[in-house]
Tab-separated table of C-alpha atoms in Angstrom:
chain	number	residue	atom	x	y	z
A	1	UNK	CA	-8.850	56.844	-20.925
A	2	UNK	CA	-5.912	54.729	-19.806
A	3	UNK	CA	-6.122	52.521	-16.737
A	4	UNK	CA	-3.952	49.678	-15.464
A	5	UNK	CA	-5.631	46.345	-14.779
A	6	UNK	CA	-3.569	43.632	-13.082
A	7	UNK	CA	-0.337	45.298	-14.171
A	8	UNK	CA	-1.363	45.769	-17.819
A	9	UNK	CA	-2.303	49.091	-19.422
A	10	UNK	CA	-5.777	49.189	-21.027
A	11	UNK	CA	-7.670	51.836	-22.966
A	12	UNK	CA	-11.304	52.425	-22.039
A	13	UNK	CA	-13.628	54.132	-24.511
A	14	UNK	CA	-15.640	55.859	-21.824
A	15	UNK	CA	-15.872	56.406	-18.107
A	16	UNK	CA	-17.119	53.271	-16.382
A	17	UNK	CA	-17.825	52.166	-12.875
A	18	UNK	CA	-15.828	49.210	-11.599
A	19	UNK	CA	-18.982	47.065	-11.753
A	20	UNK	CA	-19.527	48.028	-15.388
A	21	UNK	CA	-15.905	47.246	-16.212
A	22	UNK	CA	-16.204	43.800	-14.641
A	23	UNK	CA	-19.324	43.228	-16.721
A	24	UNK	CA	-17.529	44.129	-19.956
A	25	UNK	CA	-14.689	41.788	-19.003
A	26	UNK	CA	-17.159	38.964	-18.300
A	27	UNK	CA	-16.072	38.693	-14.666
A	28	UNK	CA	-18.602	37.758	-11.974
A	29	UNK	CA	-18.124	40.298	-9.130
A	30	UNK	CA	-19.275	37.685	-6.606
A	31	UNK	CA	-16.153	35.594	-7.300
A	32	UNK	CA	-13.447	38.269	-7.111
A	33	UNK	CA	-12.005	40.994	-4.896
A	34	UNK	CA	-11.066	44.411	-6.346
A	35	UNK	CA	-8.377	46.840	-5.228
A	36	UNK	CA	-8.728	50.409	-6.646
A	37	UNK	CA	-5.597	52.549	-6.368
A	38	UNK	CA	-4.421	50.260	-3.515
A	39	UNK	CA	-7.728	50.603	-1.660
A	40	UNK	CA	-10.017	47.590	-1.427
A	41	UNK	CA	-13.487	48.352	-2.800
A	42	UNK	CA	-16.323	46.564	-0.967
A	43	UNK	CA	-18.516	44.547	-3.321
A	44	UNK	CA	-21.511	46.716	-2.365
A	45	UNK	CA	-19.750	49.837	-3.726
A	46	UNK	CA	-18.435	48.508	-7.060
A	47	UNK	CA	-21.364	50.069	-8.954
A	48	UNK	CA	-20.845	53.523	-7.445
A	49	UNK	CA	-17.068	53.716	-7.823
A	50	UNK	CA	-16.084	55.407	-11.145
A	51	UNK	CA	-12.781	54.924	-12.916
A	52	UNK	CA	-10.573	57.882	-13.822
A	53	UNK	CA	-7.532	58.455	-16.006
A	54	UNK	CA	-4.446	56.652	-14.609
A	55	UNK	CA	-6.348	54.480	-12.147
A	56	UNK	CA	-4.862	51.099	-11.225
A	57	UNK	CA	-6.965	48.003	-10.480
A	58	UNK	CA	-6.056	44.635	-9.046
A	59	UNK	CA	-8.695	41.941	-9.601
A	60	UNK	CA	-7.971	38.724	-7.748
A	61	UNK	CA	-9.579	35.353	-7.082
A	62	UNK	CA	-8.714	32.028	-5.471
A	63	UNK	CA	-6.885	29.414	-7.518
A	64	UNK	CA	-5.420	25.954	-7.184
A	65	UNK	CA	-2.258	24.914	-8.952
A	66	UNK	CA	-0.479	22.018	-10.595
A	67	UNK	CA	-0.693	19.880	-13.690
A	68	UNK	CA	-2.845	16.852	-14.304
A	69	UNK	CA	-0.870	13.595	-14.832
A	70	UNK	CA	-2.667	10.539	-16.138
A	71	UNK	CA	-3.988	8.449	-13.227
A	72	UNK	CA	-2.940	4.838	-12.682
A	73	UNK	CA	-5.756	2.341	-12.954
A	74	UNK	CA	-6.052	-0.208	-10.158
A	75	UNK	CA	-5.846	-3.888	-11.043
A	76	UNK	CA	-7.293	-6.900	-9.221
A	77	UNK	CA	-5.185	-8.798	-6.702
A	78	UNK	CA	-4.720	-12.158	-8.410
A	79	UNK	CA	-2.588	-15.079	-7.224
A	80	UNK	CA	-2.429	-18.328	-9.183
A	81	UNK	CA	-5.494	-17.312	-11.160
A	82	UNK	CA	-7.600	-16.542	-8.081
A	83	UNK	CA	-8.800	-13.029	-7.303
A	84	UNK	CA	-8.812	-11.792	-3.709
A	85	UNK	CA	-10.456	-8.663	-2.351
A	86	UNK	CA	-7.906	-7.963	0.393
A	87	UNK	CA	-4.216	-7.322	-0.175
A	88	UNK	CA	-3.483	-8.022	3.491
A	89	UNK	CA	-2.534	-11.597	4.406
A	90	UNK	CA	-2.305	-12.506	8.077
A	91	UNK	CA	-0.801	-15.269	10.167
A	92	UNK	CA	-2.523	-17.238	12.899
A	93	UNK	CA	0.245	-17.685	15.478
A	94	UNK	CA	1.177	-15.947	18.748
A	95	UNK	CA	-2.347	-14.935	19.819
A	96	UNK	CA	-3.447	-15.595	23.384
A	97	UNK	CA	-6.202	-17.953	22.215
A	98	UNK	CA	-8.205	-18.972	19.166
A	99	UNK	CA	-11.027	-16.542	19.994
A	100	UNK	CA	-8.644	-13.594	19.722
A	101	UNK	CA	-7.193	-15.063	16.542
A	102	UNK	CA	-10.621	-15.192	14.935
A	103	UNK	CA	-11.551	-11.656	16.001
A	104	UNK	CA	-8.280	-10.205	14.708
A	105	UNK	CA	-8.605	-11.944	11.365
A	106	UNK	CA	-12.160	-10.638	11.052
A	107	UNK	CA	-10.973	-7.084	11.789
A	108	UNK	CA	-8.128	-7.353	9.286
A	109	UNK	CA	-10.463	-8.069	6.391
A	110	UNK	CA	-7.985	-10.660	5.121
A	111	UNK	CA	-9.033	-13.368	2.669
A	112	UNK	CA	-5.864	-15.441	3.066
A	113	UNK	CA	-4.524	-16.728	6.388
A	114	UNK	CA	-1.264	-18.607	6.814
A	115	UNK	CA	-1.311	-21.779	8.878
A	116	UNK	CA	1.541	-23.875	10.199
A	117	UNK	CA	1.513	-27.659	10.118
A	118	UNK	CA	2.114	-29.334	13.487
A	119	UNK	CA	1.588	-32.739	15.053
A	120	UNK	CA	-1.785	-33.503	16.623
A	121	UNK	CA	-1.692	-33.811	20.406
A	122	UNK	CA	-2.682	-37.491	20.483
A	123	UNK	CA	-2.892	-37.445	24.291
A	124	UNK	CA	-5.676	-34.839	24.074
A	125	UNK	CA	-7.378	-35.312	20.687
A	126	UNK	CA	-10.414	-33.279	21.795
A	127	UNK	CA	-8.387	-30.116	22.302
A	128	UNK	CA	-9.697	-27.164	20.195
A	129	UNK	CA	-8.045	-26.617	16.815
A	130	UNK	CA	-7.701	-23.532	14.655
A	131	UNK	CA	-10.128	-24.933	12.101
A	132	UNK	CA	-12.854	-24.791	14.780
A	133	UNK	CA	-12.522	-20.980	14.936
A	134	UNK	CA	-11.267	-19.901	11.504
A	135	UNK	CA	-13.480	-21.459	8.855
A	136	UNK	CA	-11.509	-22.689	5.805
A	137	UNK	CA	-14.701	-22.310	3.764
A	138	UNK	CA	-14.623	-18.579	4.466
A	139	UNK	CA	-10.875	-17.986	4.401
A	140	UNK	CA	-8.228	-19.339	2.055
A	141	UNK	CA	-5.839	-21.356	4.185
A	142	UNK	CA	-2.220	-20.922	3.106
A	143	UNK	CA	-0.145	-23.737	4.639
A	144	UNK	CA	3.428	-22.678	5.288
A	145	UNK	CA	6.679	-24.390	6.176
A	146	UNK	CA	7.546	-22.317	9.247
A	147	UNK	CA	10.257	-24.081	11.224
A	148	UNK	CA	11.727	-25.963	8.254
A	149	UNK	CA	15.484	-25.695	7.675
A	150	UNK	CA	15.910	-28.040	4.707
A	151	UNK	CA	14.205	-28.546	1.393
A	152	UNK	CA	13.254	-32.103	2.378
A	153	UNK	CA	11.507	-30.911	5.553
A	154	UNK	CA	9.594	-28.244	3.631
A	155	UNK	CA	8.429	-30.576	0.870
A	156	UNK	CA	7.365	-33.243	3.368
A	157	UNK	CA	5.430	-30.688	5.421
A	158	UNK	CA	3.475	-29.331	2.466
A	159	UNK	CA	2.646	-32.770	1.157
A	160	UNK	CA	1.103	-33.509	4.557
A	161	UNK	CA	-0.776	-30.187	4.437
A	162	UNK	CA	-2.237	-31.042	1.056
A	163	UNK	CA	-3.365	-34.401	2.356
A	164	UNK	CA	-4.961	-32.783	5.409
A	165	UNK	CA	-6.908	-30.096	3.588
A	166	UNK	CA	-6.456	-30.500	-0.140
A	167	UNK	CA	-4.583	-27.199	-0.462
A	168	UNK	CA	-2.232	-26.732	-3.399
A	169	UNK	CA	-1.612	-22.989	-2.890
A	170	UNK	CA	1.181	-22.903	-0.294
A	171	UNK	CA	3.779	-20.635	1.225
A	172	UNK	CA	7.322	-21.967	1.100
A	173	UNK	CA	9.929	-20.806	3.557
A	174	UNK	CA	13.202	-22.605	4.224
A	175	UNK	CA	15.133	-20.953	7.033
A	176	UNK	CA	18.889	-20.569	7.344
A	177	UNK	CA	19.331	-20.446	11.108
A	178	UNK	CA	17.369	-20.002	14.312
A	179	UNK	CA	18.886	-16.629	15.207
A	180	UNK	CA	17.940	-14.654	12.090
A	181	UNK	CA	15.284	-16.901	10.472
A	182	UNK	CA	16.767	-15.588	7.242
A	183	UNK	CA	15.838	-17.574	4.123
A	184	UNK	CA	18.272	-20.239	2.967
A	185	UNK	CA	17.980	-19.520	-0.735
A	186	UNK	CA	19.892	-22.602	-1.915
A	187	UNK	CA	17.464	-24.919	-0.083
A	188	UNK	CA	14.513	-22.709	-1.041
A	189	UNK	CA	15.278	-23.144	-4.743
A	190	UNK	CA	15.553	-26.926	-4.369
A	191	UNK	CA	12.264	-27.112	-2.462
A	192	UNK	CA	10.459	-24.804	-4.895
A	193	UNK	CA	11.512	-26.925	-7.848
A	194	UNK	CA	10.320	-30.133	-6.167
A	195	UNK	CA	6.987	-28.639	-5.099
A	196	UNK	CA	6.215	-27.168	-8.506
A	197	UNK	CA	7.002	-30.498	-10.091
A	198	UNK	CA	4.586	-32.046	-7.601
A	199	UNK	CA	1.716	-29.760	-8.657
A	200	UNK	CA	1.894	-27.122	-5.907
A	201	UNK	CA	1.312	-23.397	-6.491
A	202	UNK	CA	4.202	-21.890	-4.581
A	203	UNK	CA	4.295	-18.486	-2.938
A	204	UNK	CA	7.859	-18.164	-1.732
A	205	UNK	CA	9.488	-16.305	1.168
A	206	UNK	CA	12.877	-15.120	-0.048
A	207	UNK	CA	15.719	-12.681	0.433
A	208	UNK	CA	15.352	-9.186	-1.019
A	209	UNK	CA	17.436	-10.131	-4.049
A	210	UNK	CA	16.093	-9.125	-7.495
A	211	UNK	CA	18.123	-11.822	-9.264
A	212	UNK	CA	16.874	-14.593	-6.962
A	213	UNK	CA	13.333	-13.275	-7.398
A	214	UNK	CA	13.570	-13.533	-11.167
A	215	UNK	CA	14.933	-17.076	-10.909
A	216	UNK	CA	11.995	-18.090	-8.718
A	217	UNK	CA	9.637	-16.584	-11.276
A	218	UNK	CA	11.334	-18.470	-14.101
A	219	UNK	CA	10.973	-21.711	-12.134
A	220	UNK	CA	7.199	-21.288	-11.987
A	221	UNK	CA	6.445	-19.834	-8.534
A	222	UNK	CA	3.174	-17.879	-8.314
A	223	UNK	CA	4.224	-15.052	-5.952
A	224	UNK	CA	7.471	-13.569	-4.659
A	225	UNK	CA	7.591	-12.669	-0.956
A	226	UNK	CA	10.811	-10.837	-0.024
A	227	UNK	CA	11.411	-10.078	3.615
A	228	UNK	CA	11.090	-6.472	4.759
A	229	UNK	CA	13.359	-7.308	7.686
A	230	UNK	CA	13.871	-10.266	10.016
A	231	UNK	CA	10.817	-12.338	10.921
A	232	UNK	CA	9.188	-11.050	14.103
A	233	UNK	CA	11.614	-8.115	14.398
A	234	UNK	CA	9.166	-5.272	13.743
A	235	UNK	CA	12.003	-3.309	12.126
A	236	UNK	CA	9.935	-2.410	9.094
A	237	UNK	CA	11.314	-2.306	5.558
A	238	UNK	CA	15.054	-1.828	5.981
A	239	UNK	CA	15.886	-1.815	2.280
A	240	UNK	CA	13.034	-0.349	0.237
A	241	UNK	CA	15.243	0.045	-2.831
A	242	UNK	CA	15.709	-3.677	-3.401
A	243	UNK	CA	12.007	-4.311	-2.744
A	244	UNK	CA	11.232	-1.795	-5.464
A	245	UNK	CA	13.783	-3.416	-7.785
A	246	UNK	CA	12.141	-6.808	-7.269
A	247	UNK	CA	8.753	-5.335	-8.123
A	248	UNK	CA	10.170	-3.824	-11.307
A	249	UNK	CA	12.077	-7.013	-12.158
A	250	UNK	CA	9.295	-9.615	-12.087
A	251	UNK	CA	5.778	-9.953	-13.460
A	252	UNK	CA	4.472	-11.987	-10.533
A	253	UNK	CA	2.684	-10.526	-7.496
A	254	UNK	CA	5.220	-9.230	-4.963
A	255	UNK	CA	4.276	-9.246	-1.274
A	256	UNK	CA	6.404	-7.974	1.585
A	257	UNK	CA	6.687	-10.808	4.099
A	258	UNK	CA	8.257	-10.406	7.561
A	259	UNK	CA	9.436	-7.441	9.558
A	260	UNK	CA	6.325	-5.229	9.527
A	261	UNK	CA	5.933	-3.631	12.947
A	262	UNK	CA	3.178	-1.072	12.597
A	263	UNK	CA	0.728	0.458	10.156
A	264	UNK	CA	3.216	2.859	8.571
A	265	UNK	CA	5.401	-0.113	7.563
A	266	UNK	CA	2.449	-1.735	5.798
A	267	UNK	CA	1.603	1.526	4.048
A	268	UNK	CA	5.215	1.923	2.931
A	269	UNK	CA	5.233	-1.555	1.397
A	270	UNK	CA	2.158	-0.701	-0.628
A	271	UNK	CA	3.501	2.733	-1.600
A	272	UNK	CA	6.510	0.954	-3.116
A	273	UNK	CA	4.096	-0.723	-5.493
A	274	UNK	CA	3.930	-4.103	-3.792
A	275	UNK	CA	0.809	-6.137	-4.451
A	276	UNK	CA	0.256	-7.120	-0.836
A	277	UNK	CA	1.667	-7.554	2.663
A	278	UNK	CA	1.813	-10.609	4.901
A	279	UNK	CA	2.180	-10.191	8.661
A	280	UNK	CA	1.596	-12.005	11.927
A	281	UNK	CA	3.587	-10.730	14.911
A	282	UNK	CA	2.782	-7.055	14.263
A	283	UNK	CA	-0.880	-7.819	14.899
A	284	UNK	CA	-0.723	-10.734	17.331
A	285	UNK	CA	1.731	-9.064	19.730
A	286	UNK	CA	0.213	-5.586	19.644
A	287	UNK	CA	-1.301	-4.381	22.907
A	288	UNK	CA	-4.707	-4.576	21.225
A	289	UNK	CA	-4.451	-7.110	18.367
A	290	UNK	CA	-7.982	-6.583	17.078
A	291	UNK	CA	-7.549	-2.816	16.838
A	292	UNK	CA	-4.131	-3.226	15.234
A	293	UNK	CA	-5.634	-5.603	12.688
A	294	UNK	CA	-8.073	-2.865	11.694
A	295	UNK	CA	-5.236	-0.337	11.510
A	296	UNK	CA	-3.262	-2.641	9.216
A	297	UNK	CA	-6.297	-3.084	6.988
A	298	UNK	CA	-6.601	0.694	6.607
A	299	UNK	CA	-2.847	1.127	6.118
A	300	UNK	CA	-2.674	-1.395	3.281
A	301	UNK	CA	-5.578	0.316	1.544
A	302	UNK	CA	-4.122	3.798	2.102
A	303	UNK	CA	-0.719	2.713	0.824
A	304	UNK	CA	-2.258	1.201	-2.288
A	305	UNK	CA	-4.238	4.372	-2.996
A	306	UNK	CA	-1.122	6.509	-2.453
A	307	UNK	CA	0.829	4.360	-4.921
A	308	UNK	CA	-1.901	4.675	-7.535
A	309	UNK	CA	-2.168	8.421	-6.917
A	310	UNK	CA	1.583	8.849	-7.432
A	311	UNK	CA	3.623	10.673	-4.817
A	312	UNK	CA	5.168	14.053	-5.508
A	313	UNK	CA	8.860	14.015	-6.504
A	314	UNK	CA	11.434	14.511	-3.766
A	315	UNK	CA	13.389	17.761	-4.040
A	316	UNK	CA	16.375	19.173	-2.189
A	317	UNK	CA	15.018	22.727	-2.361
A	318	UNK	CA	11.656	24.294	-1.591
A	319	UNK	CA	9.093	24.874	-4.294
A	320	UNK	CA	6.031	27.090	-3.776
A	321	UNK	CA	2.714	25.257	-3.817
A	322	UNK	CA	0.859	28.236	-5.315
A	323	UNK	CA	1.621	29.329	-8.914
A	324	UNK	CA	3.562	32.584	-9.265
A	325	UNK	CA	1.600	33.671	-12.354
A	326	UNK	CA	-0.915	36.365	-11.462
A	327	UNK	CA	0.917	37.398	-8.276
A	328	UNK	CA	-0.253	40.782	-7.042
């Protein structure tokens, strides 16, 4: 007896019920649906429905599709030989008060916080200081050179910071002008060289230039921090291609610094393969800084997981998500 099963002709030695046929094929009837001569056969009637010469059966089940690429293994976040649990670094400026600063940092889950170096108000020496609210024994303080426009100013500032707290891990930024706060790379290179010679471990804010990034690496910097866009602009990552090139061009940790405006910007930085993100204004000037800090924490983690998972390739045409093999 000839029957057709899923489009293929088969010879049966004897008359069988559909249930008996499924049994001979090793198919569990609880996991499939059967169409007999274009009529669906309820599972309860499979044993009482006989097959006849020329019958056609469709036996279907649910499937998933796709191949199985090798997964990327995560690696620890290490800067200058120190391992940190959070890939989100946060600033401490622009909050309404130190209490809000502390709560936002707590919500962010950050291990590293950037701190600016400013003169003590000698007319009111009892005024509260950041160190009273954000414990440097709990968080790694990262002194920066915000507001410095020359290499000399930056080096002097960080030498004072080291004297004040003993910190050798620092963030160098030498700005070009007050309007854009864009990095002055000529002065940055001079300052980096002097600081490294002086025993500092330099994380450096720089332009999104792969060649400059490699030069900073060759000099002995410990992390490259290209801007996503202008400091405090919230424009996000305006040139993801050069950020990606920097990541592919250097062996050091690469962190997007400046320009993040919201959680999707942070996630994008991590999806590009960056090792971390540093931000201040995006959290401090949000309507609810503490909630935004939590959102940024989740975004950095989600972006990292998406990078490790590997996004699907971009295509200009549609492609079906279900395999075409076995189509009814």
